[in-house]
mmCIF file of N, CA and C in Angstrom:
data_model
loop_
_atom_site.group_PDB
_atom_site.id
_atom_site.type_symbol
_atom_site.label_atom_id
_atom_site.label_comp_id
_atom_site.label_asym_id
_atom_site.label_seq_id
_atom_site.Cartn_x
_atom_site.Cartn_y
_atom_site.Cartn_z
ATOM 1 N N UNK A 1 76.604 92.165 -21.738
ATOM 2 C CA UNK A 1 76.399 91.897 -20.571
ATOM 3 C C UNK A 1 76.358 90.551 -21.013
ATOM 4 N N UNK A 2 76.725 89.324 -20.183
ATOM 5 C CA UNK A 2 76.030 87.886 -20.182
ATOM 6 C C UNK A 2 74.684 87.986 -19.525
ATOM 7 N N UNK A 3 73.932 87.080 -20.213
ATOM 8 C CA UNK A 3 72.484 86.901 -19.910
ATOM 9 C C UNK A 3 72.455 86.211 -18.198
ATOM 10 N N UNK A 4 71.236 87.012 -17.764
ATOM 11 C CA UNK A 4 70.817 86.854 -16.458
ATOM 12 C C UNK A 4 71.217 87.871 -15.347
ATOM 13 N N UNK A 5 71.787 87.518 -14.680
ATOM 14 C CA UNK A 5 71.739 89.035 -13.235
ATOM 15 C C UNK A 5 72.616 90.535 -13.728
ATOM 16 N N UNK A 6 71.888 91.469 -13.745
ATOM 17 C CA UNK A 6 72.231 92.466 -14.016
ATOM 18 C C UNK A 6 73.606 93.249 -12.816
ATOM 19 N N UNK A 7 74.892 93.445 -13.198
ATOM 20 C CA UNK A 7 75.800 93.838 -12.688
ATOM 21 C C UNK A 7 75.769 94.834 -11.542
ATOM 22 N N UNK A 8 76.204 94.944 -10.424
ATOM 23 C CA UNK A 8 76.439 95.770 -9.482
ATOM 24 C C UNK A 8 77.426 97.109 -10.166
ATOM 25 N N UNK A 9 76.589 98.558 -10.465
ATOM 26 C CA UNK A 9 77.220 99.939 -10.767
ATOM 27 C C UNK A 9 77.553 100.500 -9.980
ATOM 28 N N UNK A 10 78.602 100.949 -9.478
ATOM 29 C CA UNK A 10 79.138 101.818 -9.016
ATOM 30 C C UNK A 10 78.786 103.195 -9.201
ATOM 31 N N UNK A 11 77.714 103.518 -8.268
ATOM 32 C CA UNK A 11 77.387 105.030 -8.338
ATOM 33 C C UNK A 11 76.596 105.091 -9.583
ATOM 34 N N UNK A 12 75.754 103.392 -9.435
ATOM 35 C CA UNK A 12 74.269 103.531 -10.543
ATOM 36 C C UNK A 12 73.812 105.379 -10.929
ATOM 37 N N UNK A 13 73.446 105.440 -11.893
ATOM 38 C CA UNK A 13 72.818 107.029 -12.521
ATOM 39 C C UNK A 13 71.310 106.724 -12.209
ATOM 40 N N UNK A 14 70.753 105.516 -12.472
ATOM 41 C CA UNK A 14 69.302 105.077 -12.479
ATOM 42 C C UNK A 14 68.891 103.840 -12.409
ATOM 43 N N UNK A 15 67.566 103.500 -11.979
ATOM 44 C CA UNK A 15 67.491 102.293 -12.375
ATOM 45 C C UNK A 15 67.650 101.368 -13.448
ATOM 46 N N UNK A 16 68.063 100.181 -13.313
ATOM 47 C CA UNK A 16 68.221 99.056 -13.865
ATOM 48 C C UNK A 16 67.474 99.337 -14.955
ATOM 49 N N UNK A 17 67.485 98.971 -16.485
ATOM 50 C CA UNK A 17 66.742 98.973 -17.150
ATOM 51 C C UNK A 17 66.814 98.240 -18.865
ATOM 52 N N UNK A 18 65.876 99.029 -19.784
ATOM 53 C CA UNK A 18 66.340 97.589 -21.013
ATOM 54 C C UNK A 18 67.588 98.162 -21.417
ATOM 55 N N UNK A 19 68.563 97.377 -22.473
ATOM 56 C CA UNK A 19 69.809 97.405 -22.997
ATOM 57 C C UNK A 19 69.753 98.819 -23.844
ATOM 58 N N UNK A 20 70.664 99.519 -23.905
ATOM 59 C CA UNK A 20 70.634 100.567 -24.299
ATOM 60 C C UNK A 20 70.870 100.440 -25.586
ATOM 61 N N UNK A 21 69.775 101.210 -26.613
ATOM 62 C CA UNK A 21 70.056 101.341 -28.415
ATOM 63 C C UNK A 21 71.165 101.940 -28.370
ATOM 64 N N UNK A 22 72.285 100.836 -28.745
ATOM 65 C CA UNK A 22 73.744 101.383 -29.157
ATOM 66 C C UNK A 22 74.259 100.455 -29.915
ATOM 67 N N UNK A 23 75.635 100.900 -30.676
ATOM 68 C CA UNK A 23 76.768 99.821 -31.491
ATOM 69 C C UNK A 23 77.807 99.684 -30.647
ATOM 70 N N UNK A 24 78.616 98.659 -30.148
ATOM 71 C CA UNK A 24 79.486 98.769 -29.357
ATOM 72 C C UNK A 24 80.958 98.510 -30.082
ATOM 73 N N UNK A 25 81.841 98.723 -30.257
ATOM 74 C CA UNK A 25 83.251 98.495 -30.594
ATOM 75 C C UNK A 25 84.072 98.623 -29.678
ATOM 76 N N UNK A 26 84.554 97.533 -29.102
ATOM 77 C CA UNK A 26 86.097 97.356 -28.316
ATOM 78 C C UNK A 26 87.239 96.722 -29.044
ATOM 79 N N UNK A 27 88.121 96.725 -28.023
ATOM 80 C CA UNK A 27 89.474 96.755 -28.361
ATOM 81 C C UNK A 27 90.254 96.859 -27.879
ATOM 82 N N UNK A 28 91.866 95.968 -27.752
ATOM 83 C CA UNK A 28 92.904 97.035 -27.342
ATOM 84 C C UNK A 28 93.301 98.561 -27.717
ATOM 85 N N UNK A 29 93.840 99.613 -27.174
ATOM 86 C CA UNK A 29 94.762 100.553 -27.067
ATOM 87 C C UNK A 29 94.948 100.011 -28.883
ATOM 88 N N UNK A 30 94.879 101.146 -29.654
ATOM 89 C CA UNK A 30 95.792 101.370 -30.460
ATOM 90 C C UNK A 30 94.886 100.790 -31.298
ATOM 91 N N UNK A 31 93.432 100.110 -31.504
ATOM 92 C CA UNK A 31 92.790 99.161 -32.853
ATOM 93 C C UNK A 31 92.341 100.326 -33.403
ATOM 94 N N UNK A 32 92.294 101.260 -33.319
ATOM 95 C CA UNK A 32 90.875 101.982 -34.094
ATOM 96 C C UNK A 32 89.518 102.240 -33.328
ATOM 97 N N UNK A 33 89.598 101.752 -32.228
ATOM 98 C CA UNK A 33 88.152 102.095 -32.114
ATOM 99 C C UNK A 33 87.575 103.393 -32.307
ATOM 100 N N UNK A 34 88.331 104.577 -32.080
ATOM 101 C CA UNK A 34 87.599 105.900 -31.849
ATOM 102 C C UNK A 34 87.674 106.597 -33.463
ATOM 103 N N UNK A 35 88.550 106.169 -33.902
ATOM 104 C CA UNK A 35 88.614 106.568 -35.636
ATOM 105 C C UNK A 35 87.344 105.652 -35.837
ATOM 106 N N UNK A 36 87.279 104.400 -35.847
ATOM 107 C CA UNK A 36 86.002 104.289 -36.864
ATOM 108 C C UNK A 36 84.859 104.610 -36.105
ATOM 109 N N UNK A 37 84.853 104.631 -34.575
ATOM 110 C CA UNK A 37 83.403 105.174 -33.954
ATOM 111 C C UNK A 37 83.387 106.492 -34.456
ATOM 112 N N UNK A 38 83.929 107.639 -34.533
ATOM 113 C CA UNK A 38 83.668 108.719 -35.356
ATOM 114 C C UNK A 38 83.840 109.108 -36.424
ATOM 115 N N UNK A 39 84.363 108.419 -36.897
ATOM 116 C CA UNK A 39 83.505 108.137 -38.902
ATOM 117 C C UNK A 39 81.980 107.713 -38.686
ATOM 118 N N UNK A 40 81.828 106.561 -37.888
ATOM 119 C CA UNK A 40 80.525 106.030 -38.209
ATOM 120 C C UNK A 40 79.511 107.180 -38.285
ATOM 121 N N UNK A 41 80.043 107.753 -36.447
ATOM 122 C CA UNK A 41 78.773 108.912 -35.707
ATOM 123 C C UNK A 41 78.701 110.179 -37.257
ATOM 124 N N UNK A 42 79.788 110.546 -37.204
ATOM 125 C CA UNK A 42 79.856 111.670 -38.220
ATOM 126 C C UNK A 42 79.097 111.421 -39.753
ATOM 127 N N UNK A 43 79.341 110.428 -40.106
ATOM 128 C CA UNK A 43 79.062 109.745 -41.326
ATOM 129 C C UNK A 43 77.348 109.473 -41.267
ATOM 130 N N UNK A 44 76.772 109.273 -40.501
ATOM 131 C CA UNK A 44 75.541 108.620 -39.762
ATOM 132 C C UNK A 44 74.305 109.810 -39.105
ATOM 133 N N UNK A 45 75.210 110.122 -38.881
ATOM 134 C CA UNK A 45 74.644 111.643 -37.510
ATOM 135 C C UNK A 45 73.540 110.832 -36.606
ATOM 136 N N UNK A 46 74.668 109.719 -35.652
ATOM 137 C CA UNK A 46 74.376 109.243 -34.378
ATOM 138 C C UNK A 46 75.256 109.916 -33.388
ATOM 139 N N UNK A 47 74.715 109.316 -32.497
ATOM 140 C CA UNK A 47 75.581 109.442 -30.883
ATOM 141 C C UNK A 47 76.704 109.161 -30.687
ATOM 142 N N UNK A 48 77.645 110.039 -30.212
ATOM 143 C CA UNK A 48 78.957 108.951 -29.851
ATOM 144 C C UNK A 48 79.385 109.034 -28.163
ATOM 145 N N UNK A 49 79.971 108.191 -27.800
ATOM 146 C CA UNK A 49 80.349 107.997 -26.159
ATOM 147 C C UNK A 49 81.742 107.678 -26.314
ATOM 148 N N UNK A 50 82.523 107.989 -25.946
ATOM 149 C CA UNK A 50 84.183 107.880 -26.178
ATOM 150 C C UNK A 50 84.135 107.477 -24.472
ATOM 151 N N UNK A 51 84.590 106.212 -24.078
ATOM 152 C CA UNK A 51 84.341 105.929 -22.794
ATOM 153 C C UNK A 51 85.891 106.753 -22.063
ATOM 154 N N UNK A 52 86.904 106.713 -23.368
ATOM 155 C CA UNK A 52 87.802 107.807 -22.703
ATOM 156 C C UNK A 52 87.742 108.538 -21.784
ATOM 157 N N UNK A 53 86.547 109.974 -22.045
ATOM 158 C CA UNK A 53 86.526 110.555 -21.923
ATOM 159 C C UNK A 53 85.987 110.895 -20.312
ATOM 160 N N UNK A 54 85.193 109.594 -20.360
ATOM 161 C CA UNK A 54 84.748 109.954 -18.609
ATOM 162 C C UNK A 54 85.795 108.789 -17.783
ATOM 163 N N UNK A 55 86.709 108.153 -17.998
ATOM 164 C CA UNK A 55 87.311 107.501 -16.967
ATOM 165 C C UNK A 55 87.751 108.386 -15.924
ATOM 166 N N UNK A 56 87.869 109.413 -15.638
ATOM 167 C CA UNK A 56 88.294 109.917 -14.332
ATOM 168 C C UNK A 56 86.604 109.975 -13.899
ATOM 169 N N UNK A 57 85.291 110.357 -14.065
ATOM 170 C CA UNK A 57 83.970 110.512 -13.631
ATOM 171 C C UNK A 57 83.758 109.278 -13.150
ATOM 172 N N UNK A 58 84.218 107.851 -13.815
ATOM 173 C CA UNK A 58 84.198 106.887 -13.260
ATOM 174 C C UNK A 58 84.445 106.159 -11.928
ATOM 175 N N UNK A 59 85.690 106.549 -12.123
ATOM 176 C CA UNK A 59 86.963 106.423 -11.358
ATOM 177 C C UNK A 59 85.947 106.969 -9.626
ATOM 178 N N UNK A 60 85.641 108.577 -9.530
ATOM 179 C CA UNK A 60 85.226 109.073 -9.103
ATOM 180 C C UNK A 60 83.388 108.850 -8.331
ATOM 181 N N UNK A 61 83.106 107.825 -9.413
ATOM 182 C CA UNK A 61 82.007 107.546 -8.435
ATOM 183 C C UNK A 61 82.334 105.858 -8.255
ATOM 184 N N UNK A 62 83.526 105.380 -8.759
ATOM 185 C CA UNK A 62 83.956 104.364 -7.934
ATOM 186 C C UNK A 62 83.935 104.252 -6.647
ATOM 187 N N UNK A 63 85.208 105.547 -6.341
ATOM 188 C CA UNK A 63 85.150 106.015 -5.286
ATOM 189 C C UNK A 63 84.215 106.236 -4.261
ATOM 190 N N UNK A 64 83.020 107.458 -4.913
ATOM 191 C CA UNK A 64 81.881 107.513 -3.830
ATOM 192 C C UNK A 64 80.797 106.337 -3.545
ATOM 193 N N UNK A 65 81.021 105.510 -4.079
ATOM 194 C CA UNK A 65 80.589 104.284 -3.750
ATOM 195 C C UNK A 65 81.295 103.329 -2.861
ATOM 196 N N UNK A 66 82.579 103.566 -2.779
ATOM 197 C CA UNK A 66 83.481 102.719 -1.710
ATOM 198 C C UNK A 66 84.152 101.568 -2.168
ATOM 199 N N UNK A 67 83.989 101.615 -3.604
ATOM 200 C CA UNK A 67 85.002 100.509 -4.439
ATOM 201 C C UNK A 67 86.373 100.332 -3.680
ATOM 202 N N UNK A 68 86.451 98.643 -3.361
ATOM 203 C CA UNK A 68 87.947 98.564 -2.878
ATOM 204 C C UNK A 68 88.909 98.878 -3.494
ATOM 205 N N UNK A 69 88.780 98.703 -4.813
ATOM 206 C CA UNK A 69 89.890 98.255 -6.213
ATOM 207 C C UNK A 69 90.160 99.931 -6.118
ATOM 208 N N UNK A 70 89.458 100.888 -6.237
ATOM 209 C CA UNK A 70 89.161 102.151 -6.139
ATOM 210 C C UNK A 70 90.027 103.420 -5.135
ATOM 211 N N UNK A 71 89.506 102.861 -3.928
ATOM 212 C CA UNK A 71 90.549 103.035 -3.146
ATOM 213 C C UNK A 71 91.972 102.555 -2.226
ATOM 214 N N UNK A 72 92.049 101.257 -3.122
ATOM 215 C CA UNK A 72 93.287 101.156 -3.109
ATOM 216 C C UNK A 72 94.586 101.907 -3.979
ATOM 217 N N UNK A 73 93.683 101.825 -5.554
ATOM 218 C CA UNK A 73 94.305 102.759 -6.341
ATOM 219 C C UNK A 73 95.152 104.128 -5.472
ATOM 220 N N UNK A 74 93.693 104.662 -5.182
ATOM 221 C CA UNK A 74 94.401 106.401 -4.511
ATOM 222 C C UNK A 74 95.009 105.964 -3.168
ATOM 223 N N UNK A 75 95.101 104.934 -2.547
ATOM 224 C CA UNK A 75 95.705 104.921 -1.089
ATOM 225 C C UNK A 75 97.456 105.228 -2.279
ATOM 226 N N UNK A 76 97.108 104.791 -2.697
ATOM 227 C CA UNK A 76 98.906 103.744 -3.781
ATOM 228 C C UNK A 76 99.925 105.891 -3.436
ATOM 229 N N UNK A 77 101.372 105.560 -3.300
ATOM 230 C CA UNK A 77 101.706 106.823 -3.363
ATOM 231 C C UNK A 77 102.197 106.880 -5.528
ATOM 232 N N UNK A 78 102.310 107.710 -6.042
ATOM 233 C CA UNK A 78 102.991 107.700 -7.816
ATOM 234 C C UNK A 78 104.276 106.286 -7.290
ATOM 235 N N UNK A 79 105.000 106.608 -6.819
ATOM 236 C CA UNK A 79 106.080 105.826 -6.944
ATOM 237 C C UNK A 79 105.425 104.198 -6.499
ATOM 238 N N UNK A 80 104.756 104.087 -5.905
ATOM 239 C CA UNK A 80 104.042 102.500 -5.869
ATOM 240 C C UNK A 80 103.326 101.947 -6.852
ATOM 241 N N UNK A 81 102.444 102.989 -7.531
ATOM 242 C CA UNK A 81 101.275 102.842 -9.127
ATOM 243 C C UNK A 81 102.297 102.837 -10.122
ATOM 244 N N UNK A 82 103.876 103.654 -10.667
ATOM 245 C CA UNK A 82 104.918 102.828 -11.125
ATOM 246 C C UNK A 82 105.390 101.519 -11.183
ATOM 247 N N UNK A 83 105.591 101.126 -9.592
ATOM 248 C CA UNK A 83 106.432 99.701 -9.425
ATOM 249 C C UNK A 83 105.450 98.706 -9.312
ATOM 250 N N UNK A 84 103.912 99.017 -8.910
ATOM 251 C CA UNK A 84 103.645 97.864 -8.368
ATOM 252 C C UNK A 84 102.814 96.787 -10.087
ATOM 253 N N UNK A 85 102.752 95.512 -9.532
ATOM 254 C CA UNK A 85 102.990 94.361 -10.680
ATOM 255 C C UNK A 85 102.135 95.169 -11.788
ATOM 256 N N UNK A 86 101.843 93.812 -13.098
ATOM 257 C CA UNK A 86 100.599 94.841 -13.470
ATOM 258 C C UNK A 86 99.260 94.157 -13.522
ATOM 259 N N UNK A 87 99.479 92.927 -12.766
ATOM 260 C CA UNK A 87 98.511 92.206 -12.138
ATOM 261 C C UNK A 87 97.004 92.963 -11.521
ATOM 262 N N UNK A 88 98.472 93.224 -10.088
ATOM 263 C CA UNK A 88 97.482 94.391 -9.342
ATOM 264 C C UNK A 88 97.651 95.927 -9.730
ATOM 265 N N UNK A 89 97.959 96.209 -10.870
ATOM 266 C CA UNK A 89 97.591 97.325 -11.630
ATOM 267 C C UNK A 89 95.832 97.314 -12.516
ATOM 268 N N UNK A 90 95.931 96.199 -13.048
ATOM 269 C CA UNK A 90 94.743 95.963 -13.743
ATOM 270 C C UNK A 90 93.649 95.404 -12.750
ATOM 271 N N UNK A 91 93.825 94.933 -11.264
ATOM 272 C CA UNK A 91 93.059 94.635 -10.246
ATOM 273 C C UNK A 91 92.154 95.800 -9.933
ATOM 274 N N UNK A 92 93.043 96.485 -9.964
ATOM 275 C CA UNK A 92 92.300 98.179 -9.586
ATOM 276 C C UNK A 92 92.144 99.079 -10.857
ATOM 277 N N UNK A 93 92.504 98.706 -11.699
ATOM 278 C CA UNK A 93 92.159 99.277 -13.447
ATOM 279 C C UNK A 93 90.416 99.735 -13.377
ATOM 280 N N UNK A 94 89.238 98.960 -12.782
ATOM 281 C CA UNK A 94 88.225 99.017 -12.293
ATOM 282 C C UNK A 94 87.569 98.463 -14.188
ATOM 283 N N UNK A 95 88.189 98.092 -14.675
ATOM 284 C CA UNK A 95 88.259 97.599 -16.378
ATOM 285 C C UNK A 95 86.796 97.013 -16.100
ATOM 286 N N UNK A 96 86.525 96.098 -15.570
ATOM 287 C CA UNK A 96 85.173 95.268 -15.620
ATOM 288 C C UNK A 96 84.011 96.287 -15.003
ATOM 289 N N UNK A 97 84.422 97.118 -14.109
ATOM 290 C CA UNK A 97 83.275 97.814 -13.695
ATOM 291 C C UNK A 97 82.895 98.727 -14.234
ATOM 292 N N UNK A 98 83.898 99.172 -14.793
ATOM 293 C CA UNK A 98 83.895 100.557 -16.078
ATOM 294 C C UNK A 98 82.638 100.627 -17.150
ATOM 295 N N UNK A 99 82.470 98.398 -17.273
ATOM 296 C CA UNK A 99 82.207 98.285 -18.930
ATOM 297 C C UNK A 99 80.952 98.257 -18.107
ATOM 298 N N UNK A 100 80.090 97.746 -16.872
ATOM 299 C CA UNK A 100 78.972 97.902 -16.446
ATOM 300 C C UNK A 100 78.177 100.057 -16.059
ATOM 301 N N UNK A 101 79.583 100.588 -15.824
ATOM 302 C CA UNK A 101 79.292 101.807 -16.216
ATOM 303 C C UNK A 101 79.130 102.573 -17.226
ATOM 304 N N UNK A 102 80.001 102.301 -18.195
ATOM 305 C CA UNK A 102 79.217 102.441 -19.370
ATOM 306 C C UNK A 102 77.679 102.589 -20.301
ATOM 307 N N UNK A 103 77.629 101.063 -19.804
ATOM 308 C CA UNK A 103 76.236 100.734 -20.097
ATOM 309 C C UNK A 103 75.131 101.616 -19.378
ATOM 310 N N UNK A 104 74.816 101.466 -18.316
ATOM 311 C CA UNK A 104 74.494 102.528 -17.683
ATOM 312 C C UNK A 104 74.156 103.683 -17.774
ATOM 313 N N UNK A 105 75.627 104.598 -18.689
ATOM 314 C CA UNK A 105 75.692 106.114 -19.082
ATOM 315 C C UNK A 105 74.726 105.794 -20.186
ATOM 316 N N UNK A 106 74.984 104.805 -21.177
ATOM 317 C CA UNK A 106 74.629 104.797 -22.066
ATOM 318 C C UNK A 106 72.844 104.677 -22.377
ATOM 319 N N UNK A 107 72.831 104.100 -21.038
ATOM 320 C CA UNK A 107 70.806 103.990 -20.572
ATOM 321 C C UNK A 107 70.632 105.237 -20.462
ATOM 322 N N UNK A 108 70.810 105.713 -19.587
ATOM 323 C CA UNK A 108 70.486 107.149 -18.658
ATOM 324 C C UNK A 108 70.855 108.211 -20.029
ATOM 325 N N UNK A 109 71.116 108.273 -21.043
ATOM 326 C CA UNK A 109 71.065 109.133 -22.254
ATOM 327 C C UNK A 109 69.863 109.568 -23.094
ATOM 328 N N UNK A 110 68.855 108.110 -22.871
ATOM 329 C CA UNK A 110 67.214 108.391 -22.826
ATOM 330 C C UNK A 110 67.426 108.273 -24.396
ATOM 331 N N UNK A 111 66.132 108.830 -25.100
ATOM 332 C CA UNK A 111 65.931 109.014 -27.005
ATOM 333 C C UNK A 111 66.602 109.261 -27.159
ATOM 334 N N UNK A 112 66.742 108.917 -28.407
ATOM 335 C CA UNK A 112 67.826 109.779 -29.148
ATOM 336 C C UNK A 112 67.888 109.119 -30.648
ATOM 337 N N UNK A 113 69.084 109.254 -31.232
ATOM 338 C CA UNK A 113 69.735 108.283 -32.368
ATOM 339 C C UNK A 113 70.644 107.685 -31.421
ATOM 340 N N UNK A 114 70.390 106.303 -32.549
ATOM 341 C CA UNK A 114 71.328 105.180 -32.164
ATOM 342 C C UNK A 114 73.054 106.130 -31.393
ATOM 343 N N UNK A 115 73.436 105.633 -30.674
ATOM 344 C CA UNK A 115 74.661 106.069 -29.995
ATOM 345 C C UNK A 115 75.884 104.699 -30.360
ATOM 346 N N UNK A 116 76.685 104.863 -30.346
ATOM 347 C CA UNK A 116 78.208 104.202 -30.944
ATOM 348 C C UNK A 116 79.323 104.162 -30.226
ATOM 349 N N UNK A 117 79.125 103.921 -29.116
ATOM 350 C CA UNK A 117 79.772 103.311 -27.565
ATOM 351 C C UNK A 117 81.343 102.629 -28.126
ATOM 352 N N UNK A 118 82.245 103.406 -27.370
ATOM 353 C CA UNK A 118 83.889 102.778 -27.780
ATOM 354 C C UNK A 118 84.703 103.347 -27.071
ATOM 355 N N UNK A 119 85.303 102.052 -26.452
ATOM 356 C CA UNK A 119 86.391 102.339 -25.587
ATOM 357 C C UNK A 119 87.437 100.790 -25.615
ATOM 358 N N UNK A 120 88.138 100.631 -24.577
ATOM 359 C CA UNK A 120 88.690 99.637 -24.041
ATOM 360 C C UNK A 120 87.624 98.801 -23.177
ATOM 361 N N UNK A 121 87.362 99.607 -22.118
ATOM 362 C CA UNK A 121 86.295 98.693 -21.335
ATOM 363 C C UNK A 121 85.009 98.050 -21.751
ATOM 364 N N UNK A 122 84.834 98.291 -23.557
ATOM 365 C CA UNK A 122 83.925 97.786 -24.348
ATOM 366 C C UNK A 122 83.810 95.912 -24.280
ATOM 367 N N UNK A 123 84.211 95.333 -23.622
ATOM 368 C CA UNK A 123 84.076 93.705 -23.608
ATOM 369 C C UNK A 123 82.683 93.368 -23.769
ATOM 370 N N UNK A 124 82.756 91.708 -24.302
ATOM 371 C CA UNK A 124 81.883 90.855 -24.008
ATOM 372 C C UNK A 124 80.997 90.780 -23.615
ATOM 373 N N UNK A 125 81.237 90.534 -22.195
ATOM 374 C CA UNK A 125 81.314 90.459 -20.969
ATOM 375 C C UNK A 125 80.109 91.941 -20.370
ATOM 376 N N UNK A 126 80.385 92.706 -20.740
ATOM 377 C CA UNK A 126 79.787 93.913 -20.748
ATOM 378 C C UNK A 126 78.854 94.550 -21.796
ATOM 379 N N UNK A 127 78.872 93.977 -22.992
ATOM 380 C CA UNK A 127 77.835 94.678 -23.653
ATOM 381 C C UNK A 127 76.334 94.278 -24.005
ATOM 382 N N UNK A 128 75.457 94.388 -23.603
ATOM 383 C CA UNK A 128 73.957 93.847 -23.804
ATOM 384 C C UNK A 128 73.581 93.107 -24.675
ATOM 385 N N UNK A 129 73.779 93.663 -25.275
ATOM 386 C CA UNK A 129 73.860 93.011 -26.998
ATOM 387 C C UNK A 129 74.902 92.628 -27.796
ATOM 388 N N UNK A 130 75.280 91.467 -27.809
ATOM 389 C CA UNK A 130 76.612 91.352 -28.470
ATOM 390 C C UNK A 130 76.475 91.400 -30.160
ATOM 391 N N UNK A 131 75.262 91.334 -30.336
ATOM 392 C CA UNK A 131 74.992 91.084 -32.137
ATOM 393 C C UNK A 131 75.370 92.219 -31.974
ATOM 394 N N UNK A 132 75.175 93.657 -31.386
ATOM 395 C CA UNK A 132 75.078 95.270 -31.924
ATOM 396 C C UNK A 132 76.402 95.327 -31.579
ATOM 397 N N UNK A 133 78.016 94.296 -31.829
ATOM 398 C CA UNK A 133 78.944 94.747 -31.303
ATOM 399 C C UNK A 133 80.205 94.349 -31.912
ATOM 400 N N UNK A 134 81.170 94.729 -31.979
ATOM 401 C CA UNK A 134 82.311 94.569 -33.045
ATOM 402 C C UNK A 134 83.944 95.032 -32.038
ATOM 403 N N UNK A 135 84.419 93.683 -31.938
ATOM 404 C CA UNK A 135 85.618 93.909 -31.156
ATOM 405 C C UNK A 135 87.163 93.683 -32.539
ATOM 406 N N UNK A 136 87.440 94.878 -32.439
ATOM 407 C CA UNK A 136 89.108 95.030 -33.051
ATOM 408 C C UNK A 136 90.292 94.912 -32.367
ATOM 409 N N UNK A 137 90.682 94.003 -33.372
ATOM 410 C CA UNK A 137 92.347 93.340 -32.954
ATOM 411 C C UNK A 137 93.207 93.773 -33.994
ATOM 412 N N UNK A 138 94.003 94.487 -33.531
ATOM 413 C CA UNK A 138 94.978 94.338 -34.375
ATOM 414 C C UNK A 138 96.215 93.603 -34.270
ATOM 415 N N UNK A 139 97.183 93.568 -35.820
ATOM 416 C CA UNK A 139 98.021 92.960 -34.950
ATOM 417 C C UNK A 139 98.833 93.406 -34.007
ATOM 418 N N UNK A 140 99.979 92.897 -33.323
ATOM 419 C CA UNK A 140 100.868 93.479 -33.339
ATOM 420 C C UNK A 140 101.339 94.274 -33.481
ATOM 421 N N UNK A 141 101.309 94.447 -34.660
ATOM 422 C CA UNK A 141 103.104 95.111 -35.485
ATOM 423 C C UNK A 141 102.437 96.362 -35.613
ATOM 424 N N UNK A 142 100.838 96.504 -36.066
ATOM 425 C CA UNK A 142 99.730 97.597 -36.380
ATOM 426 C C UNK A 142 100.126 98.351 -34.796
ATOM 427 N N UNK A 143 99.409 97.540 -33.798
ATOM 428 C CA UNK A 143 99.320 98.254 -32.689
ATOM 429 C C UNK A 143 100.688 98.900 -32.152
ATOM 430 N N UNK A 144 101.556 98.161 -32.421
ATOM 431 C CA UNK A 144 103.241 98.909 -31.979
ATOM 432 C C UNK A 144 103.092 100.325 -32.545
ATOM 433 N N UNK A 145 102.764 100.418 -33.922
ATOM 434 C CA UNK A 145 103.037 100.857 -34.803
ATOM 435 C C UNK A 145 102.257 102.875 -34.498
ATOM 436 N N UNK A 146 100.800 102.027 -33.917
ATOM 437 C CA UNK A 146 100.144 102.809 -33.475
ATOM 438 C C UNK A 146 100.273 103.851 -32.533
ATOM 439 N N UNK A 147 100.853 103.157 -31.497
ATOM 440 C CA UNK A 147 100.825 103.309 -30.206
ATOM 441 C C UNK A 147 102.772 104.076 -29.398
ATOM 442 N N UNK A 148 103.149 104.053 -31.162
ATOM 443 C CA UNK A 148 104.424 104.447 -30.952
ATOM 444 C C UNK A 148 104.650 106.170 -30.773
#
């Protein structure tokens, strides 16, 4: 998260607080985020937060908060979802909002070991402390192989 004002978090779990104690791993699909995060957590006895596991909970929180993009997505028929332009789909993906929800989730975990947080919504704009973050960027060839 950039310095300054705390972002709005749909369905916030608690009051804004200090930055969560975490190591952040972001990057596109197929970059190796989950593999790296799992290995770090396992080898070092750390807590693991996988954002993919909470996609639908985040959607539900956004819907309950009346987030317009979540509401638009839910109103689409399956055929409309497949035929919508990529820019429209990205606007309804809650990608930026999910980053703030992830930081909120991790903050709500409370005391415990360091948490390794991974996922595509982990971006420089959503990480409370960029000094504790890494972004994995696979080559296009490697990404294609991993996602094939």
